[in-house]
mmCIF file of C-alpha atoms and ligand atoms in Angstrom:
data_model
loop_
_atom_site.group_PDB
_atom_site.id
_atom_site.type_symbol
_atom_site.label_atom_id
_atom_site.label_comp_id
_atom_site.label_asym_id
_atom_site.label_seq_id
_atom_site.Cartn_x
_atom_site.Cartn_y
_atom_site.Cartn_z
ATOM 1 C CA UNK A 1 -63.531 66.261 -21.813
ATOM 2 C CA UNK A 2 -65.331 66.399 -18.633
ATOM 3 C CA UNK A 3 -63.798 63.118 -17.298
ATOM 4 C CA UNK A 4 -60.083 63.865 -18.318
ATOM 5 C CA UNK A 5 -60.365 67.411 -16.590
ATOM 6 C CA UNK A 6 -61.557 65.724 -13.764
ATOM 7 C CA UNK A 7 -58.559 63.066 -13.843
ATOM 8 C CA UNK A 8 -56.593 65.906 -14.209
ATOM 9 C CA UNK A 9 -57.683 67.422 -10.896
ATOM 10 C CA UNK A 10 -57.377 64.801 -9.205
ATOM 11 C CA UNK A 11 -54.045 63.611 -10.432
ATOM 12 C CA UNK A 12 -53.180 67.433 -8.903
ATOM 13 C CA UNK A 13 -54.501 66.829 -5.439
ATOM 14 C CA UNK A 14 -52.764 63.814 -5.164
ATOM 15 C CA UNK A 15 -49.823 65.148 -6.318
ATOM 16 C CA UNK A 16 -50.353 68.584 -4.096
ATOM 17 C CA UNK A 17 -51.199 66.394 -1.160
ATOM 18 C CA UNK A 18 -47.618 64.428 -1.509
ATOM 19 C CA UNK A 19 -45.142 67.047 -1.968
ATOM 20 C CA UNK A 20 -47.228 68.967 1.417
ATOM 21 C CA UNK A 21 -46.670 65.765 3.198
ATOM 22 C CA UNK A 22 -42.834 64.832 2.119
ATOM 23 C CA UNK A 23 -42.745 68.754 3.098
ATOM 24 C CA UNK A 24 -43.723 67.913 6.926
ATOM 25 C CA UNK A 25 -41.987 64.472 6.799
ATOM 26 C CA UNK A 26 -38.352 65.069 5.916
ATOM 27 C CA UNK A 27 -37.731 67.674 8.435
ATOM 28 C CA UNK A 28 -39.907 65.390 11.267
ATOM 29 C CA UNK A 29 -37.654 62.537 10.728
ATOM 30 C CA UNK A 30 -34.560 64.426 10.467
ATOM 31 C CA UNK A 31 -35.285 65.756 13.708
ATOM 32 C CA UNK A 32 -36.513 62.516 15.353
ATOM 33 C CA UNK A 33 -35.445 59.589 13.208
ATOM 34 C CA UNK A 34 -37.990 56.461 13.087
ATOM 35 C CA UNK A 35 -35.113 54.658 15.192
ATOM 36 C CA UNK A 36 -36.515 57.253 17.955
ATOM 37 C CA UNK A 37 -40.130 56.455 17.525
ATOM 38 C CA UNK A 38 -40.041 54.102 20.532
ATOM 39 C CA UNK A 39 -39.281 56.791 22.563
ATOM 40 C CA UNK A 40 -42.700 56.834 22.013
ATOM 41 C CA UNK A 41 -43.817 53.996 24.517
ATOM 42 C CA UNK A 42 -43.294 54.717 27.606
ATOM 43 C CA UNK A 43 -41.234 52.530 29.853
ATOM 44 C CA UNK A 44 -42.974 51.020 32.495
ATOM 45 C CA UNK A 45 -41.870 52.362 36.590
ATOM 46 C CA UNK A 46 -40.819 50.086 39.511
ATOM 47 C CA UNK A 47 -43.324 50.334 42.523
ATOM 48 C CA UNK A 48 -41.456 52.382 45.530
ATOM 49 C CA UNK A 49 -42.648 49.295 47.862
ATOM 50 C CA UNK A 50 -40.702 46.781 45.702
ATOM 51 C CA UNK A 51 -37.530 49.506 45.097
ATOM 52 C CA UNK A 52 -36.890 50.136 49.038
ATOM 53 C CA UNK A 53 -36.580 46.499 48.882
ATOM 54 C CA UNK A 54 -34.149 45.806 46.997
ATOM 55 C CA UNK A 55 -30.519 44.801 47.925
ATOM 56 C CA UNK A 56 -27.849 43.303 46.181
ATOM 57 C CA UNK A 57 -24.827 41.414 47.014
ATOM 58 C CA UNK A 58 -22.028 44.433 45.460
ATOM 59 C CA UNK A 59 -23.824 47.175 45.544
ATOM 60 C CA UNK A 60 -25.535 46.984 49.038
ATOM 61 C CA UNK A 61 -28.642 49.471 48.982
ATOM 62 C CA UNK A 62 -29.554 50.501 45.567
ATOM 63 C CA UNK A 63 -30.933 54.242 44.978
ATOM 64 C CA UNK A 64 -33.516 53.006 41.987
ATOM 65 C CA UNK A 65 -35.741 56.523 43.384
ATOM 66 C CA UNK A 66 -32.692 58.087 41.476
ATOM 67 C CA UNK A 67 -34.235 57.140 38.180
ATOM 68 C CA UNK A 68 -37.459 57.536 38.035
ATOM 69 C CA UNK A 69 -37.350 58.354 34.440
ATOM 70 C CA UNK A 70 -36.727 54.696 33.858
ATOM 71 C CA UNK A 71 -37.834 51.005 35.030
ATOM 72 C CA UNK A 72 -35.256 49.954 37.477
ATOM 73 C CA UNK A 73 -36.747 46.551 38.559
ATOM 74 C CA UNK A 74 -38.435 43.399 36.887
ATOM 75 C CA UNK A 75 -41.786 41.987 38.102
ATOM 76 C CA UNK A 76 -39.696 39.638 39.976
ATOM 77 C CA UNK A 77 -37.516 41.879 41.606
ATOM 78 C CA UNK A 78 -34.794 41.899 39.970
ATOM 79 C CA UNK A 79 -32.909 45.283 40.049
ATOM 80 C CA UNK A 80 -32.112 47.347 37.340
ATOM 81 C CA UNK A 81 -29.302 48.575 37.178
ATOM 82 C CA UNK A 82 -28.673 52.165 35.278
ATOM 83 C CA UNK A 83 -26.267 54.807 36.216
ATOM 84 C CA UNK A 84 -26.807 57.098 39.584
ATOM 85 C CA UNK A 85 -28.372 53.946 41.326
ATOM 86 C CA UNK A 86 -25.875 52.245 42.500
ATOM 87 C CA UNK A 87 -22.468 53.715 44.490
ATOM 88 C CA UNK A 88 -19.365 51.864 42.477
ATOM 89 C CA UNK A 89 -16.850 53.298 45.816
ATOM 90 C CA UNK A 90 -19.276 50.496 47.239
ATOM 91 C CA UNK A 91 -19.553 47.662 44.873
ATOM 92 C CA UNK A 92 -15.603 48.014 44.513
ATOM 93 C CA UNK A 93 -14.738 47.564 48.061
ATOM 94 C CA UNK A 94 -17.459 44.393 48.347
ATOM 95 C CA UNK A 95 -15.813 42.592 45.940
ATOM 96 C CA UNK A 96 -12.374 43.326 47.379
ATOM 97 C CA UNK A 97 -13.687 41.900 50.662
ATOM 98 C CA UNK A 98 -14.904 38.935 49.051
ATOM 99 C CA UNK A 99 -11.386 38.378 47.102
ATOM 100 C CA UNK A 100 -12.991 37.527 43.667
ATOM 101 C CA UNK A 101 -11.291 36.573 40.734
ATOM 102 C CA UNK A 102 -13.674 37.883 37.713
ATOM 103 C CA UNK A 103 -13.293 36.359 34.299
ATOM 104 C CA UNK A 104 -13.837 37.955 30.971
ATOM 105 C CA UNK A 105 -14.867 35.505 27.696
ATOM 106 C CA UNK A 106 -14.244 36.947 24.056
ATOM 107 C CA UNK A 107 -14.379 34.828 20.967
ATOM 108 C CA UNK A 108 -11.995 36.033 17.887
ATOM 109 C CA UNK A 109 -12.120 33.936 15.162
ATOM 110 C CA UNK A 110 -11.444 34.626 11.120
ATOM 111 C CA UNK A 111 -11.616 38.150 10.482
ATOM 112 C CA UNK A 112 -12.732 39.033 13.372
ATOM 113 C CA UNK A 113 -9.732 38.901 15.621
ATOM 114 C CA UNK A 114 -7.648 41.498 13.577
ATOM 115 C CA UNK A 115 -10.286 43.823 13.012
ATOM 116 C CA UNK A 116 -11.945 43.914 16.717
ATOM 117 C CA UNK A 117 -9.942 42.318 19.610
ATOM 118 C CA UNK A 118 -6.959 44.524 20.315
ATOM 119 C CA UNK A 119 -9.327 47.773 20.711
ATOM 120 C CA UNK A 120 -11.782 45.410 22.581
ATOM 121 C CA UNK A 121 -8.665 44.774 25.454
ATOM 122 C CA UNK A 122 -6.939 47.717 25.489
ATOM 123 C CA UNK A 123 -10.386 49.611 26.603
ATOM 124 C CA UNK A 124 -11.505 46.661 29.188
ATOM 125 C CA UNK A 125 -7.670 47.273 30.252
ATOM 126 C CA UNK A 126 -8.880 50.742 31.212
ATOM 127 C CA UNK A 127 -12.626 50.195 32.162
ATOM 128 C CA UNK A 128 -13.257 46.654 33.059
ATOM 129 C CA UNK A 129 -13.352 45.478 36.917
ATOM 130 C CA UNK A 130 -10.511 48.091 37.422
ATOM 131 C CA UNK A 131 -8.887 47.239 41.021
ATOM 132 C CA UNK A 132 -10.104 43.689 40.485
ATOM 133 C CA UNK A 133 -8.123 40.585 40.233
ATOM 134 C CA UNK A 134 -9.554 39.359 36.592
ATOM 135 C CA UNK A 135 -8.271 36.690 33.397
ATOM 136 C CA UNK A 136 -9.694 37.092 29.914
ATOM 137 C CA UNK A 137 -10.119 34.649 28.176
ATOM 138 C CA UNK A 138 -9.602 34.567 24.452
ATOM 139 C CA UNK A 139 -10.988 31.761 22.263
ATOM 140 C CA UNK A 140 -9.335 31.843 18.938
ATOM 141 C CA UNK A 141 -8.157 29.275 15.981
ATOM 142 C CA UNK A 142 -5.338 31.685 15.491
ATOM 143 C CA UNK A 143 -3.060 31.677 19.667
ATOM 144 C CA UNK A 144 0.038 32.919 17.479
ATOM 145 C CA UNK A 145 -2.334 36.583 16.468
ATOM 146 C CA UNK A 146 -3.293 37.377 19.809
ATOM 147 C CA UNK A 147 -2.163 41.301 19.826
ATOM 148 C CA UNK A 148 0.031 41.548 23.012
ATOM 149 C CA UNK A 149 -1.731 44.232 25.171
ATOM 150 C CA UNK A 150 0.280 45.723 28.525
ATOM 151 C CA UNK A 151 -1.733 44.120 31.081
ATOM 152 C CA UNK A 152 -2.271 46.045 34.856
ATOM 153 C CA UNK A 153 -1.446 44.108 38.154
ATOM 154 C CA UNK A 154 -3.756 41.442 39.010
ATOM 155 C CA UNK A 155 -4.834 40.763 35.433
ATOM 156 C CA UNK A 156 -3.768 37.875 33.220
ATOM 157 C CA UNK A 157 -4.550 36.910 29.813
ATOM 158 C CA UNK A 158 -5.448 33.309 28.305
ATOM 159 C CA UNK A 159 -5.498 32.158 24.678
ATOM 160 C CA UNK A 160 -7.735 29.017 24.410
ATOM 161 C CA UNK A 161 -7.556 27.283 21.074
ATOM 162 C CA UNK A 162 -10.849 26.685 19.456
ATOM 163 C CA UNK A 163 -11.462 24.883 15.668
ATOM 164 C CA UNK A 164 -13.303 26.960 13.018
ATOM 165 C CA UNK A 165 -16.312 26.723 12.138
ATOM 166 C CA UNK A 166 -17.200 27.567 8.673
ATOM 167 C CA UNK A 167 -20.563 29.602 8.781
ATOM 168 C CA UNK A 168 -20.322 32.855 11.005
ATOM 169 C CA UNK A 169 -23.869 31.618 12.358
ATOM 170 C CA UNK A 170 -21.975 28.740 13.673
ATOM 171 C CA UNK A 171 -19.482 30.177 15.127
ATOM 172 C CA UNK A 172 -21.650 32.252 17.191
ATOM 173 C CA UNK A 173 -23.531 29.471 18.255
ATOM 174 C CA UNK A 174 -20.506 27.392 19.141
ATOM 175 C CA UNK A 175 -19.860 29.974 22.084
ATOM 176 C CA UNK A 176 -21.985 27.906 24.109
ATOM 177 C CA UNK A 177 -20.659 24.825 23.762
ATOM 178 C CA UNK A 178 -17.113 25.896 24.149
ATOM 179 C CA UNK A 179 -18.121 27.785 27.317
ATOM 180 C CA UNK A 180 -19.483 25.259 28.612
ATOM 181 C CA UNK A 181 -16.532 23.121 28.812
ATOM 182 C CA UNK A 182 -14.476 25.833 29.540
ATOM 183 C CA UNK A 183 -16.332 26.806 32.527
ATOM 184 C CA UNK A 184 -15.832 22.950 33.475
ATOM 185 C CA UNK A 185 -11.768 23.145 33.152
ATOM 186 C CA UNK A 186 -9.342 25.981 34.267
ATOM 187 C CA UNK A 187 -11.956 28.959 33.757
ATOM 188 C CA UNK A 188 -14.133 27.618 36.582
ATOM 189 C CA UNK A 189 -11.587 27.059 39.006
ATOM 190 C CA UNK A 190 -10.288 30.066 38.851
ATOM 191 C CA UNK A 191 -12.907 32.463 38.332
ATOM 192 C CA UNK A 192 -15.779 33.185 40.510
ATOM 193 C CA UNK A 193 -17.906 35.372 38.478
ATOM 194 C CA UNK A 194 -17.189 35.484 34.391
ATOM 195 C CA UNK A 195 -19.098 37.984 31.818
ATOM 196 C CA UNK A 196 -19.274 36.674 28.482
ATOM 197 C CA UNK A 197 -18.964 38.950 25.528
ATOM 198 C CA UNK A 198 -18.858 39.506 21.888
ATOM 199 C CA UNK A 199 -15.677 41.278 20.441
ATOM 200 C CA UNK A 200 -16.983 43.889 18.239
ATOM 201 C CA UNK A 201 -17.129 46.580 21.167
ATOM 202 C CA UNK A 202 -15.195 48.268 22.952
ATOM 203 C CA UNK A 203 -15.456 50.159 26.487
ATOM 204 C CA UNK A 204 -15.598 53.707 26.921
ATOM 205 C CA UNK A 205 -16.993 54.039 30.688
ATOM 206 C CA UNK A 206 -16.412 52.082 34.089
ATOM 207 C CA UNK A 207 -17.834 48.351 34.164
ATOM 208 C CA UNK A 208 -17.183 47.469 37.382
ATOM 209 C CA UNK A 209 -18.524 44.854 40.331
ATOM 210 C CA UNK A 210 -22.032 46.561 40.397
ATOM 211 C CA UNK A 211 -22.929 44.584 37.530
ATOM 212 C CA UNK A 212 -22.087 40.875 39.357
ATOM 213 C CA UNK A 213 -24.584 38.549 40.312
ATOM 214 C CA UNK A 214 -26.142 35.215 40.696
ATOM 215 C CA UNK A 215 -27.088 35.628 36.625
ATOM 216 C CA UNK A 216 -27.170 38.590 34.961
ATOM 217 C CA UNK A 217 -28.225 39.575 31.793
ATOM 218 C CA UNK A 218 -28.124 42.664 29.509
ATOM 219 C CA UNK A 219 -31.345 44.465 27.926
ATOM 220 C CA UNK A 220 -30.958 45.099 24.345
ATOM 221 C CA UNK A 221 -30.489 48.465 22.918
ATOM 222 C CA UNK A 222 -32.883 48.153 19.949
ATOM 223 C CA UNK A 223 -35.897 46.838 22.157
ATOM 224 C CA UNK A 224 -36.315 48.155 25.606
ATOM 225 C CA UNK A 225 -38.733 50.316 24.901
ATOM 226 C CA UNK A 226 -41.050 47.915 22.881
ATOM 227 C CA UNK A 227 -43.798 46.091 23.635
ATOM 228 C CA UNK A 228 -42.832 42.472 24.327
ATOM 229 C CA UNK A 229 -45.008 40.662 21.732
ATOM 230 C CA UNK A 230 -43.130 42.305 19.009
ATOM 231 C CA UNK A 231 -39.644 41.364 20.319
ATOM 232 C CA UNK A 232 -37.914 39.384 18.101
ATOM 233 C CA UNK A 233 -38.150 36.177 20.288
ATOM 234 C CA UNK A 234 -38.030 32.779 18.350
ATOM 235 C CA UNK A 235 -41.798 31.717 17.720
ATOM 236 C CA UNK A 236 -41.644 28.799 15.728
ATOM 237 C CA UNK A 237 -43.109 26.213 18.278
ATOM 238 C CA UNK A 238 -40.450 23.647 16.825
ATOM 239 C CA UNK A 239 -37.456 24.773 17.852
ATOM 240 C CA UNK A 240 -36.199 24.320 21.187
ATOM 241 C CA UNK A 241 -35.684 28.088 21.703
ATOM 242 C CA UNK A 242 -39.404 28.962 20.894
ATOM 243 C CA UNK A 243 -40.943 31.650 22.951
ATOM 244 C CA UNK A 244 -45.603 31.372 22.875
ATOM 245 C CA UNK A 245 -47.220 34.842 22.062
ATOM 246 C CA UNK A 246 -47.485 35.731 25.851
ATOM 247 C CA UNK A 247 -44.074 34.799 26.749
ATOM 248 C CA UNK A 248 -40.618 36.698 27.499
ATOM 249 C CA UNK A 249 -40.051 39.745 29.736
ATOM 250 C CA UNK A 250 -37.757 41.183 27.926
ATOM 251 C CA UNK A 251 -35.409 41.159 24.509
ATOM 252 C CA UNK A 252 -31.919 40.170 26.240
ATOM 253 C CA UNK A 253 -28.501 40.785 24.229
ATOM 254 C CA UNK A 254 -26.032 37.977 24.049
ATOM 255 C CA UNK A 255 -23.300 40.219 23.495
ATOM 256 C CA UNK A 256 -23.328 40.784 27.314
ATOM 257 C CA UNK A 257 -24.360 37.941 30.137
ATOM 258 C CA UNK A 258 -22.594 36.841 32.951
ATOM 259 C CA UNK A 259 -22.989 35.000 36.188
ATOM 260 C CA UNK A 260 -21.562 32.858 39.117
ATOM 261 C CA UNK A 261 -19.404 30.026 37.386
ATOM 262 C CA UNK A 262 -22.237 27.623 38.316
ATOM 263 C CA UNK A 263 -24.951 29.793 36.854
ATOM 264 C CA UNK A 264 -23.018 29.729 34.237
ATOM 265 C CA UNK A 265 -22.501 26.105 33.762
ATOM 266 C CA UNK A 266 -26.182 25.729 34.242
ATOM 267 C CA UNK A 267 -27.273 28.530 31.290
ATOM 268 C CA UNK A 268 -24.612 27.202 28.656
ATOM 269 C CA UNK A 269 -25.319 23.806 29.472
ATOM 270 C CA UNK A 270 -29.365 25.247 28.361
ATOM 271 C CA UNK A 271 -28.147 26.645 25.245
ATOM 272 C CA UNK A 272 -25.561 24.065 24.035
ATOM 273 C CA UNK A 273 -28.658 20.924 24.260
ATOM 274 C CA UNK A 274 -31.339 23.703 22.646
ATOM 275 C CA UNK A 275 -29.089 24.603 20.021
ATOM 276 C CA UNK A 276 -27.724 20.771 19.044
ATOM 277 C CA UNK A 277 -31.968 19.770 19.378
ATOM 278 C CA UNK A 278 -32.530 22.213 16.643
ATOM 279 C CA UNK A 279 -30.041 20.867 14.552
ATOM 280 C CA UNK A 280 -31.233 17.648 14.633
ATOM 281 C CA UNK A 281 -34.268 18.817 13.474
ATOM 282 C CA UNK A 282 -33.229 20.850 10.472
ATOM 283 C CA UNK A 283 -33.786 24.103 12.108
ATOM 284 C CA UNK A 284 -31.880 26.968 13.809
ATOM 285 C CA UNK A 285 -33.379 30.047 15.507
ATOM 286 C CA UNK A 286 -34.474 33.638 14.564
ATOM 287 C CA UNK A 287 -31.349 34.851 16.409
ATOM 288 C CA UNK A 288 -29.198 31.810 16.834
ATOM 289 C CA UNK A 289 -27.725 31.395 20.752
ATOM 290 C CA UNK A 290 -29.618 35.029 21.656
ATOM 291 C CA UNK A 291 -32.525 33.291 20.932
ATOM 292 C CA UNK A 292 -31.476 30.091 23.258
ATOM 293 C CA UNK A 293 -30.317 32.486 26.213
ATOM 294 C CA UNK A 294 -33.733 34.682 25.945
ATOM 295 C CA UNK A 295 -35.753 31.120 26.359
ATOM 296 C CA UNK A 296 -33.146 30.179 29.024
ATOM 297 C CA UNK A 297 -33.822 33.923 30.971
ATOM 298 C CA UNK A 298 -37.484 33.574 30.712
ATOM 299 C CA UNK A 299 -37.559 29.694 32.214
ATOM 300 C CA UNK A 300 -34.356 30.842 34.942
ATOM 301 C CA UNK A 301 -34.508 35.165 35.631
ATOM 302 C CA UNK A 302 -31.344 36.929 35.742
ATOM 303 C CA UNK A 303 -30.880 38.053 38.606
ATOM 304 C CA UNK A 304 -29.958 41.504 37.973
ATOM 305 C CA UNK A 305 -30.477 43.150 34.431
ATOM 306 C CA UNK A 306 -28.096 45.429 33.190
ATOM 307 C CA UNK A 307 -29.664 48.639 31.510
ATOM 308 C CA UNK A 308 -28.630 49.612 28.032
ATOM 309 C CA UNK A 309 -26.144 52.337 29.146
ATOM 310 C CA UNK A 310 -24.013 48.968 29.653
ATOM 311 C CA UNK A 311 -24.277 47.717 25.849
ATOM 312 C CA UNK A 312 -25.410 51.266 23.778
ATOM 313 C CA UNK A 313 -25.090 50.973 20.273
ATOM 314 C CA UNK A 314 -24.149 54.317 19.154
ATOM 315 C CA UNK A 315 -26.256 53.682 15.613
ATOM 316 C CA UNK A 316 -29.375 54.797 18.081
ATOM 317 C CA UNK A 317 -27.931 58.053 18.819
ATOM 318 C CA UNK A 318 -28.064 60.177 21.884
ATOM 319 C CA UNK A 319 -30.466 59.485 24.277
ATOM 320 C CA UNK A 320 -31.501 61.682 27.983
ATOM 321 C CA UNK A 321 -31.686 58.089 29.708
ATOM 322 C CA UNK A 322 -28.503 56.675 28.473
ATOM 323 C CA UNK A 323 -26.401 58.906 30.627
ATOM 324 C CA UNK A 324 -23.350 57.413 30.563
ATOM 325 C CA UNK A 325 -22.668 54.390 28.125
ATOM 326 C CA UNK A 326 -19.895 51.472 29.074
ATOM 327 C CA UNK A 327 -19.599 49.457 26.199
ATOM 328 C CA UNK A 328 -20.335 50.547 22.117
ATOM 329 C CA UNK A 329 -21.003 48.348 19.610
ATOM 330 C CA UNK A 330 -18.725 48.298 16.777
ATOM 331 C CA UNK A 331 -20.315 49.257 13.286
ATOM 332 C CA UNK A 332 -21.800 46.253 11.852
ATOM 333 C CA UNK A 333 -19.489 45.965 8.679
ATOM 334 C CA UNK A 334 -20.299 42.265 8.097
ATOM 335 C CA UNK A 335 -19.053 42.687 4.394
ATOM 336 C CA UNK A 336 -15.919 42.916 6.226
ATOM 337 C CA UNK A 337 -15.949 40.251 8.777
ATOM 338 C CA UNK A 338 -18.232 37.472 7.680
ATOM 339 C CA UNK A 339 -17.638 35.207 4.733
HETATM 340 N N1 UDP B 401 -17.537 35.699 16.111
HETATM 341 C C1 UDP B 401 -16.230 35.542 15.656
HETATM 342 N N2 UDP B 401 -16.032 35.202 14.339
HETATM 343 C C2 UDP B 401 -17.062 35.019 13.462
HETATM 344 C C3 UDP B 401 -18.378 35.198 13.937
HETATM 345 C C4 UDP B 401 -18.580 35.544 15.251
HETATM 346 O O1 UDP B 401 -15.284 35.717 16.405
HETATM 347 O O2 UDP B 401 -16.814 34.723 12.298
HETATM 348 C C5 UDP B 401 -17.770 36.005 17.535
HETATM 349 C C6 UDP B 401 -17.365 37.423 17.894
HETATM 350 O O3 UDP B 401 -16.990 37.453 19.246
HETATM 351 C C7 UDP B 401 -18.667 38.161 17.670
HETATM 352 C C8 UDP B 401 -19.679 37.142 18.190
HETATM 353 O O4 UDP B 401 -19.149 35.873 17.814
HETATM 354 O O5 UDP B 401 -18.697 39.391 18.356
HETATM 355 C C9 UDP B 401 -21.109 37.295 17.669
HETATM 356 O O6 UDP B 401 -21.118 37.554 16.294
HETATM 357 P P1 UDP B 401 -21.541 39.009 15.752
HETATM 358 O O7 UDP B 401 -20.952 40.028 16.645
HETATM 359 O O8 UDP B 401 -21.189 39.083 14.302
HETATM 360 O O9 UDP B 401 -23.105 38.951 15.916
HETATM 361 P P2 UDP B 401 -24.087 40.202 16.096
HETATM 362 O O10 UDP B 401 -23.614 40.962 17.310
HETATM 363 O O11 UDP B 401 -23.986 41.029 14.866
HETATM 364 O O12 UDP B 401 -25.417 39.569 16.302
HETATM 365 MN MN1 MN B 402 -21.711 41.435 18.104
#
């Protein structure tokens, strides 16, 4: 009698104890949804000696002072960049000077040409390298479904035929190769500076010269605030894109990197050998090529990291330092898109 009674008292505790702490927990995360917990960890600052330092070949002096709410410079002084530090009147007129041709790289294959590509050009058509002289580039095994989108002065538009390949991990990974060669042809003689991008986003804010450089890569929105031995770096010491414990700077997204034309050659060149040395050995990495272009960025820096503003994902929500987003990423509806 004694025993069940005190079963029975306990079995209330426990059950007291729950419903008071569902109580405090379904409000706390409605209000500040675990996605927000890294908010948490504070972001570490650039050093004012290393800031008043730094130049940059579009941008000319960069105000990095102007965020001090956020790190605006790697430990190997890289800028930054985030909105309010750099002057875009500026970066404009610098690239005007220097007379660049700027090319754009999409891949649309299968499903995802109709669903992504038209909304992905329109918007660069209003946002990207406005004022420049630029040529997208769209890879595709489909030239004839290319939407036609009114194209501005100064800009052209390619269709590059590329075969399918079956698996949508694949055809990610093919990028590289493809790239690579096409940075070697017409694309590199043309182009001075290209940015390479995935198709499901679109732009919604300026993207302009300010984010050219030697190399330059784009901080992920899902990991810039965490500590960098839990970022999702490759670890398995086999593969070819295998990060140790203590390595990386920082989680890099391969929906956004860019570069000179020989940088570029140089970085899918990297990936393309990584990628087929994996294969050969049965394996392929955590995140396919992002894995291959984070080992690439931690053996070569970028020399100039784009902020998250450039790549948000709206998924995150709103944030106080994401002040004014370029690109969004599309809804991941892979049901949709991937076989
Ligand atoms: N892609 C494509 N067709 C496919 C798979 C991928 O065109 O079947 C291209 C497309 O440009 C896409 C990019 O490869 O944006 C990377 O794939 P995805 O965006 O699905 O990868 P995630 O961003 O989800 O890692
Ligand atoms: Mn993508």
């Amino acid at each position: 009698m004694a025993l069940t009674s005190g079963l029975g008292v306990r079995k209330r505790i426990f059950w007291q104890l729950t419903v008071f702490a569902l109580g405090f927990l379904v409000p706390l995360l409605y209000w500040f949804p675990i996605r927000n917990l890294d908010l948490l960890i504070p972001m570490d600052v650039c050093p004012s000696a290393t800031m008043a330092l730094l130049k940059d070949n579009f941008t000319g002096g960069l105000q990095l002072g102007n965020r001090p709410d956020v790190l605006t410079c790697t430990s190997w002084k890289a800028p930054i960049i985030w909105h309010g530090t750099f002057n875009p009147d500026v970066a404009q007129q610098k690239a005007r000077q220097q007379n660049l041709t700027i090319g754009l790289t999409v891949f649309a294959i299968g499903r995802y040409l109709g669903k992504y590509l038209e909304r992905f050009l329109e918007s660069a058509e209003r946002h990207f390298m406005v004022g420049q002289r630029v040529v997208y580039y769209v890879f595709t095994e489909q030239p004839d479904a290319v939407p036609h989108v009114a194209l501005g002065p100064h800009r052209q538009l390619r269709v590059e035929f590329v075969a399918r390949e079956q698996r949508w991990q694949d055809v990610s990974m093919a990028r590289m190769h493809t790239l690579h060669q096409a940075l070697g042809r017409r694309l590199g003689r043309e182009t001075q500076f290209v940015l390479c991008m995935d198709v499901d986003q679109h732009f919604i804010g300026p993207f302009g010269p300010e984010v050219l450089a030697e190399s330059v890569a784009q901080l992920h929105a899902w990991h810039y605030h965490w500590p960098r031995w839990l970022l999702p770096f490759e670890r398995d010491a086999r593969s070819a894109a295998a990060l140790a414990p203590h390595e990386g700077d920082f989680y890099y997204h391969a929906a956004v990197f860019g570069g000179s034309v020989a940088a570029l050659r140089r970085l899918t060149a990297h990936c393309a050998l990584g990628l087929r040395q994996d294969r050969a050995r049965g394996l392929e990495a955590l995140w396919h090529d992002e894995s291959h272009l984070n080992k690439f960025f931690w053996l070569h820096k970028p020399a100039k990291v784009l902020s998250p503003e450039f790549c948000w994902s709206p998924d995150i929500g709103r944030r106080a330092e994401i002040r004014h987003p370029r690109l969004l990423w599309a809804p991941k509806e892979y049901a949709e898109v991937r076989d």
